Short mmCIF file of C-alpha atoms and ligand atoms in Angstrom, two decimals:
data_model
loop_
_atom_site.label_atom_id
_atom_site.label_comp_id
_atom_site.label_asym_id
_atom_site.label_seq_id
_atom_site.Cartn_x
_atom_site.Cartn_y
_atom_site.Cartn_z
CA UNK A 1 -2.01 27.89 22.57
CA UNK A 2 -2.68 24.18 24.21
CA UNK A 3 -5.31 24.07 21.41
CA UNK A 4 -2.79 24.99 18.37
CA UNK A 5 -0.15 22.70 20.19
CA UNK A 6 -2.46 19.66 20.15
CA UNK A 7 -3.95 20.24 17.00
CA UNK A 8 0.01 19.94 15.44
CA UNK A 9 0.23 17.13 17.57
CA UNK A 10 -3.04 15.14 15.66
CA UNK A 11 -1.68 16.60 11.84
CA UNK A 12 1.92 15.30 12.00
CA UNK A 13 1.71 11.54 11.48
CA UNK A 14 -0.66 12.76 8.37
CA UNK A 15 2.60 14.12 6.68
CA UNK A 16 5.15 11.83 8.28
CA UNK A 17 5.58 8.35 6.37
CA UNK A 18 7.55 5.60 8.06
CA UNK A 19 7.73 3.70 5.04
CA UNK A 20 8.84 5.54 1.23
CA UNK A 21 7.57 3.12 -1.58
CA UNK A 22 8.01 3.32 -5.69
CA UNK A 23 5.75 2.05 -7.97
CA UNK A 24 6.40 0.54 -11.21
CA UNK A 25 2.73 -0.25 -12.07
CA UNK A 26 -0.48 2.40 -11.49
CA UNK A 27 -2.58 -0.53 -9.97
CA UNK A 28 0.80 -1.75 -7.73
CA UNK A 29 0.80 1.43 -6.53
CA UNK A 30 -3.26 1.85 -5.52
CA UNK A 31 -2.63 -1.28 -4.00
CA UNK A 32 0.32 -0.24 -1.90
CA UNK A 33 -1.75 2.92 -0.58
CA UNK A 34 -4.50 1.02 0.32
CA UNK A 35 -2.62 -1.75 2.50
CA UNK A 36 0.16 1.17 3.49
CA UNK A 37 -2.53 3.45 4.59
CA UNK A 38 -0.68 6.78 6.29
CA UNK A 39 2.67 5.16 7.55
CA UNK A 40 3.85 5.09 3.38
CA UNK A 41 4.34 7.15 1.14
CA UNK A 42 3.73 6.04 -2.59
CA UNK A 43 5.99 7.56 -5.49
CA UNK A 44 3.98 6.51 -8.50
CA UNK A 45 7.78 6.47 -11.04
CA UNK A 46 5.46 5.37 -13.92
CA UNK A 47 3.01 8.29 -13.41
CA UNK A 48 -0.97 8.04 -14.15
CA UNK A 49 -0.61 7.52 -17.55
CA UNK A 50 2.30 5.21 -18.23
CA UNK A 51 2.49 2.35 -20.46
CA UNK A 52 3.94 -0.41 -18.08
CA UNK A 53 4.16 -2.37 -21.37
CA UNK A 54 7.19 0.05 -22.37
CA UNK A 55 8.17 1.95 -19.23
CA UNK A 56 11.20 1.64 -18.18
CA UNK A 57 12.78 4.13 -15.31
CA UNK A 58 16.18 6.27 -16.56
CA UNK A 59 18.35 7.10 -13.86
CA UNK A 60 16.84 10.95 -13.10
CA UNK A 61 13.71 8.85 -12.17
CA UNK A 62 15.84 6.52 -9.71
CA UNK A 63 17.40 10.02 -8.36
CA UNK A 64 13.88 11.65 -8.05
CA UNK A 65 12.84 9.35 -5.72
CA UNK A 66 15.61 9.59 -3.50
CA UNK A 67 15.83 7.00 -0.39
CA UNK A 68 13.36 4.48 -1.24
CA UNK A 69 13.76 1.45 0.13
CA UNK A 70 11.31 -0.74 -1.81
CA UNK A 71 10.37 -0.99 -5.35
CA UNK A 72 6.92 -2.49 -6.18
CA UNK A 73 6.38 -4.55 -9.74
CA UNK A 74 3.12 -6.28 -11.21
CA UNK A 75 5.89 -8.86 -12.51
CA UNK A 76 4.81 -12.24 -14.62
CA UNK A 77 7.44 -10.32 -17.21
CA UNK A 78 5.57 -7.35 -17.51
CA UNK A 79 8.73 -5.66 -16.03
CA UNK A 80 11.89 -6.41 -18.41
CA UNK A 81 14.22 -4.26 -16.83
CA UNK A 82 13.75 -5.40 -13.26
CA UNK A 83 17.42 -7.35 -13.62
CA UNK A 84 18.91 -3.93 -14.30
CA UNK A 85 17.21 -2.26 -11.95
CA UNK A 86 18.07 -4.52 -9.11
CA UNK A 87 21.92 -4.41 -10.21
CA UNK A 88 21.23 -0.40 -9.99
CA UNK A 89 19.75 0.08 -6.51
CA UNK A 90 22.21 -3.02 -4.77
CA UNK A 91 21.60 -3.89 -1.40
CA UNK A 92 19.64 -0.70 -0.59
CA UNK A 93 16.48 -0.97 -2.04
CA UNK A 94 14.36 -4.06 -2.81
CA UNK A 95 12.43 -5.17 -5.88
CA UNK A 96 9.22 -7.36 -5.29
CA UNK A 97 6.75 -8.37 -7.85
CA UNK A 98 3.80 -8.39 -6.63
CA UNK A 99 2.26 -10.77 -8.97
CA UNK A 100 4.98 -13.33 -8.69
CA UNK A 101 3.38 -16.36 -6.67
CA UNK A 102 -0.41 -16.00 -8.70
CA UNK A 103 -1.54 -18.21 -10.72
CA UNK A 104 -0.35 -17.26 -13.88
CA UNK A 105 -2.11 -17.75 -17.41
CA UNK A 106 0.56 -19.19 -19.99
CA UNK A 107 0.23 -17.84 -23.75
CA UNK A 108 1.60 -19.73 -26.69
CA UNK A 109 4.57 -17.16 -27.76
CA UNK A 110 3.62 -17.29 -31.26
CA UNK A 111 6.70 -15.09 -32.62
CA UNK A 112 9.35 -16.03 -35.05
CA UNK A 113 12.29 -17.62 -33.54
CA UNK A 114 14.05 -19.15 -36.53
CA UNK A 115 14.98 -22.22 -37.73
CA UNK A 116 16.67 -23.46 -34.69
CA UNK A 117 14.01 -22.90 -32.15
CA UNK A 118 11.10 -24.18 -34.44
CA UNK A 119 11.36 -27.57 -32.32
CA UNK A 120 10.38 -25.37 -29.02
CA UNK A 121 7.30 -24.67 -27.92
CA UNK A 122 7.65 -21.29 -26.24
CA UNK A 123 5.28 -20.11 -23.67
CA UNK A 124 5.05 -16.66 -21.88
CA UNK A 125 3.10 -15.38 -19.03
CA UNK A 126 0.02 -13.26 -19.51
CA UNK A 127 0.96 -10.60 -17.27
CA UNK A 128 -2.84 -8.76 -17.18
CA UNK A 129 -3.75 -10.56 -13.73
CA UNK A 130 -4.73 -7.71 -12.57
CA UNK A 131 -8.29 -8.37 -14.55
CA UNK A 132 -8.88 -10.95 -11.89
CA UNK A 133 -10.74 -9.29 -8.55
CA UNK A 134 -9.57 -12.60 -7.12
CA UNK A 135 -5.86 -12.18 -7.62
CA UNK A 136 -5.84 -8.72 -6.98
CA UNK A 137 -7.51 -10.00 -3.69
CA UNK A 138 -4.81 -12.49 -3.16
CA UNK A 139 -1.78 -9.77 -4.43
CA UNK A 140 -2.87 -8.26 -0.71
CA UNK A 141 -1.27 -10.24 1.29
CA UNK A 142 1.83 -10.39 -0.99
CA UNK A 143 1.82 -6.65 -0.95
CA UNK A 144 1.37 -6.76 2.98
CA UNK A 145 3.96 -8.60 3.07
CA UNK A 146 6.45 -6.95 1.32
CA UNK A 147 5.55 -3.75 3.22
CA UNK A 148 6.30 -5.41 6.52
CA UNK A 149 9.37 -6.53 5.67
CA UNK A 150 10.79 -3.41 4.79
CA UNK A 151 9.18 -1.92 7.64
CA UNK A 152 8.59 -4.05 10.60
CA UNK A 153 6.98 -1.89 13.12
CA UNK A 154 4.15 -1.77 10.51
CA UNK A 155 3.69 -5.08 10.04
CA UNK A 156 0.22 -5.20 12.04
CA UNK A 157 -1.38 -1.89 10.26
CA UNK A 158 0.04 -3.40 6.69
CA UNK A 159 -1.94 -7.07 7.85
CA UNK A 160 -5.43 -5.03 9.27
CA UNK A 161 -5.46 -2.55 5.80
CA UNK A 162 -5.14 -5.88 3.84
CA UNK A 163 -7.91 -7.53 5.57
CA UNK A 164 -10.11 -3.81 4.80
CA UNK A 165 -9.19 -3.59 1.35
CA UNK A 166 -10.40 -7.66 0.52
CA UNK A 167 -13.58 -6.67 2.27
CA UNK A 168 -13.96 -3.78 -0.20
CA UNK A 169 -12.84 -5.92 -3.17
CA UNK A 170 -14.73 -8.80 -2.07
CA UNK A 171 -18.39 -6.38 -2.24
CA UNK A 172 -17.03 -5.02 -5.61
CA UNK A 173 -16.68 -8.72 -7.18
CA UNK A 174 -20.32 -9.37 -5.75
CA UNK A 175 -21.18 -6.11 -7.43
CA UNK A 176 -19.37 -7.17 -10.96
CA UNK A 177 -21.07 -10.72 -11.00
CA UNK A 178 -24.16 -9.45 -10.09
CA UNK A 179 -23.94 -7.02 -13.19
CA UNK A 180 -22.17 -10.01 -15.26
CA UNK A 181 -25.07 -11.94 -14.80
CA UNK A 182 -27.04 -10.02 -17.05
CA UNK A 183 -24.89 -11.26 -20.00
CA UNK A 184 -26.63 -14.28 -21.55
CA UNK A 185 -23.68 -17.36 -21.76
CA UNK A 186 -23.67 -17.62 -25.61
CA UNK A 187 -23.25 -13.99 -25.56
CA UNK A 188 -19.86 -14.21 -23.37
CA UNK A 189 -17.19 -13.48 -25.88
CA UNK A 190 -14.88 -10.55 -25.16
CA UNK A 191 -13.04 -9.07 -28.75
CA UNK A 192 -10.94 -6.21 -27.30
CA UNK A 193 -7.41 -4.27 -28.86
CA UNK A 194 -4.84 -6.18 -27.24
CA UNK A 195 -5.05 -9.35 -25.45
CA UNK A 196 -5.34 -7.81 -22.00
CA UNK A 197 -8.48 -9.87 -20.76
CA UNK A 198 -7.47 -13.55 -20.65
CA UNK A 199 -7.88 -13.16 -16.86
CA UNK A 200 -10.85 -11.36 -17.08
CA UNK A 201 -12.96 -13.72 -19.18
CA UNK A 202 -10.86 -17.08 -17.34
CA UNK A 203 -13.30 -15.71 -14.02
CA UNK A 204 -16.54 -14.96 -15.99
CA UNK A 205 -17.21 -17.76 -18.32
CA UNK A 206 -16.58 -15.42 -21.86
CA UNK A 207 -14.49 -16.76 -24.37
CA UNK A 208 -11.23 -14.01 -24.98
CA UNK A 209 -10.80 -13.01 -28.82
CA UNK A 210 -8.11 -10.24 -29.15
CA UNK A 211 -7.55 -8.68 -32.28
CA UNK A 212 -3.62 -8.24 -31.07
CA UNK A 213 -1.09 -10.04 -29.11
CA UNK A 214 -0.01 -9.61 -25.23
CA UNK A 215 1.31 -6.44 -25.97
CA UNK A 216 0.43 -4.30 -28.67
CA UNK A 217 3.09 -4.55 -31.13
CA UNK A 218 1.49 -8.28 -31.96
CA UNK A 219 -0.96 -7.31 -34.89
CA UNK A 220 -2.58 -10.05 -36.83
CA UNK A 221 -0.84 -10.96 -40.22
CA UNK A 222 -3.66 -10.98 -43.10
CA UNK A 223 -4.23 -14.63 -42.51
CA UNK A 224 -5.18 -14.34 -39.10
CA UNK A 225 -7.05 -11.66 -39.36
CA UNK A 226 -9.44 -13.37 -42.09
CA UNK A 227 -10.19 -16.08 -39.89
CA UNK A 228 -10.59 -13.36 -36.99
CA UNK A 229 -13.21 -12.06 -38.99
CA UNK A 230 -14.74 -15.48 -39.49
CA UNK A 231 -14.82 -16.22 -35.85
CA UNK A 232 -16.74 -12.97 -34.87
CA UNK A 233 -19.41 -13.35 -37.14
CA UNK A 234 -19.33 -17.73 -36.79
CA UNK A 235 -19.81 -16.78 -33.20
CA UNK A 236 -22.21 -13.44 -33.71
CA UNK A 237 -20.05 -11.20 -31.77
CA UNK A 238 -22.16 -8.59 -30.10
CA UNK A 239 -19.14 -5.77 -29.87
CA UNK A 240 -15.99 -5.05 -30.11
CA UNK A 241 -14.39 -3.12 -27.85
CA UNK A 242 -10.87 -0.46 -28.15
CA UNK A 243 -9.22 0.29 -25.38
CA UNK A 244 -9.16 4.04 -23.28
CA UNK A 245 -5.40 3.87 -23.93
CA UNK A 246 -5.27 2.85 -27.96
CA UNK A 247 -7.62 2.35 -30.86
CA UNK A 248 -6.13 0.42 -33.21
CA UNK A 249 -6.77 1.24 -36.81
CA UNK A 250 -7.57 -2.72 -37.39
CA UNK A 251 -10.30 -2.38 -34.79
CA UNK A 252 -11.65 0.36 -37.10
CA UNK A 253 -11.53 -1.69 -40.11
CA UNK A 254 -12.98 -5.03 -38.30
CA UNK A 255 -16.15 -3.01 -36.85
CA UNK A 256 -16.99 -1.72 -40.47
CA UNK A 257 -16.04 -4.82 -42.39
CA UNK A 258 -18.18 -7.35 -40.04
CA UNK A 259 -20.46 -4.53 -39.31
CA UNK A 260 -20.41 -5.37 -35.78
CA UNK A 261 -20.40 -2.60 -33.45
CA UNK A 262 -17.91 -1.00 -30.99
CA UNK A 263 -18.05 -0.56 -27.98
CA UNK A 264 -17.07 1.60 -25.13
CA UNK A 265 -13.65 2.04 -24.46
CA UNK A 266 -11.69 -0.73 -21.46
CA UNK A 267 -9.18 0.24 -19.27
CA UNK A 268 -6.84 -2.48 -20.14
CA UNK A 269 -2.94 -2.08 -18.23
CA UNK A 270 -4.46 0.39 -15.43
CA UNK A 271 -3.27 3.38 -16.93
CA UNK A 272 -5.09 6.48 -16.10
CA UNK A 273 -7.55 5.26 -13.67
CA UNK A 274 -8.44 6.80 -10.56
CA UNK A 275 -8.15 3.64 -8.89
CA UNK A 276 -8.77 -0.26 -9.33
CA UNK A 277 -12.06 -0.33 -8.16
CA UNK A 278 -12.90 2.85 -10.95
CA UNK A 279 -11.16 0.71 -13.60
CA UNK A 280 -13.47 -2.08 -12.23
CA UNK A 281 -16.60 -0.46 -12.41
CA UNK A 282 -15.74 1.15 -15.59
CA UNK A 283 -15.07 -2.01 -17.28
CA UNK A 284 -17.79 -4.31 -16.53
CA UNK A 285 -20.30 -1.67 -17.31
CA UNK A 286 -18.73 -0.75 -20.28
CA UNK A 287 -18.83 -4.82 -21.05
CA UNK A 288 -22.58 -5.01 -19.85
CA UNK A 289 -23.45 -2.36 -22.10
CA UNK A 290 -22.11 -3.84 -25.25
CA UNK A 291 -23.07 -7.63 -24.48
CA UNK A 292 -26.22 -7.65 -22.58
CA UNK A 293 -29.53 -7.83 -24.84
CA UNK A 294 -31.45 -4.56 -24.30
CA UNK A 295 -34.19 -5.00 -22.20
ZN1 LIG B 1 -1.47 -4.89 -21.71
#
């Protein structure tokens, strides 16, 4: 009976959060678990595989959840509806984007404003940072952060999980530039779907040619995508690679009319991975694959 009593004892914190999260973002939320560890609970509200370029939470998701008292976001305006969603949960829940204080990539908003606006230059964040092992590195502390303040008592498990999870990140971006290396320089030019990799290729020397915009409504008008064409075979583009989550018909069309090949599918906005490090490992070796000369 002692024994039964004491093993109860050890398998209650297991089931007993201090802290109830929601995630807006799949790689947010493997973040959050990893620097929560057992004291929070993670509600993934975009689920596995989400879009987070079109999710957007309805109020039965807001009720699902129930009394969560912080709301985690990649941010850099990947979220559009976090005004609304603020205004809905009030003073009893926060909103934090995680991604908010990185160094962000600025893209040339090449859409038609009109008339009026032709004068402005308009620039938007590339929200992908995620593609950079060193900002998700640095989104640690922001995440640790946010964690302790909704939940103070945690505040030294939130700070030690950090400091685990860089160690693992830090041997998985000796790991990626160790297989990166094998990718000759002239040979470092990434053509993907959208243009998810800016980050990506910013850390690893390779020049980022996306067939679409930031998100994937962006497609190339018949201009562009002649001198697209151009480019990839100017610059001998080894592969082209679609993305696990679309491939775009133009992709199709490029691969057959350049006759380059295509490559194996990238995890490009974290949707159905396992977790970050899987998307990771997936990618680069996918990449190494398609760009590195065959021995
Ligand atoms: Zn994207």
């Amino acid at each position: 009976m002692r024994f039964v009593v004491a093993l109860l004892a050890s398998l209650l914190p297991l089931s007993a959060a201090e802290l109830k999260v929601a995630s807006l973002h799949p790689l947010v939320g493997d973040l959050a678990r990893q620097v929560g560890g057992a004291r929070v609970e993670v509600v993934d509200l975009i689920g596995k595989n989400g879009d987070p370029h079109h999710f957007e939470p309805v109020a039965a998701d807001l009720e699902k959840v129930g009394d969560v008292k912080l709301y985690l976001a990649s941010g850099m305006g990947l979220e559009s509806y976090l005004t609304s969603l603020r205004g809905i949960v009030g003073g009893k829940a926060t909103v934090v984007e995680i991604g908010k204080d990185l160094p962000a990539i600025e893209e040339e908003d090449d859409h038609d404003h009109g008339a009026e606006d032709h004068e402005h230059h308009h620039h938007e964040q590339d929200p992908h940072w995620w593609h950079s092992i060193d900002l998700f590195r640095r989104a640690t502390t922001a995440t640790a952060e946010a964690l302790s303040a909704a939940d103070p008592a945690g505040a030294e498990s939130y700070t030690k999980n950090a400091a685990a999870y860089r160690t693992k990140l830090d041997e998985l971006q000796r790991w990626s530039r160790k297989e990166i290396a094998r990718i000759p320089r002239e040979r470092r030019q990434l053509a993907t779907a959208h243009a998810a990799f800016a980050y990506f290729c910013k850390d690893n020397g390779f020049e980022a040619i996306p067939l679409q915009g930031l998100n994937r409504e962006q497609m190339p008008d018949p201009k562009q995508l002649a001198a697209l064409i151009t480019k990839l075979k100017e610059h001998k583009v080894a592969a082209i690679f679609p993305e696990k989550e679309s491939n775009p018909k133009i992709l199709e069309i490029l691969t057959k009319d350049t006759g380059i090949k295509a490559g194996k599918p990238l995890y490009a906005d974290g949707s159905g991975v396992d977790s970050y490090e899987a998307m990771i490992r997936h990618n680069v070796s996918a990449i190494v694959t398609g760009l590195a000369p065959s021995p």
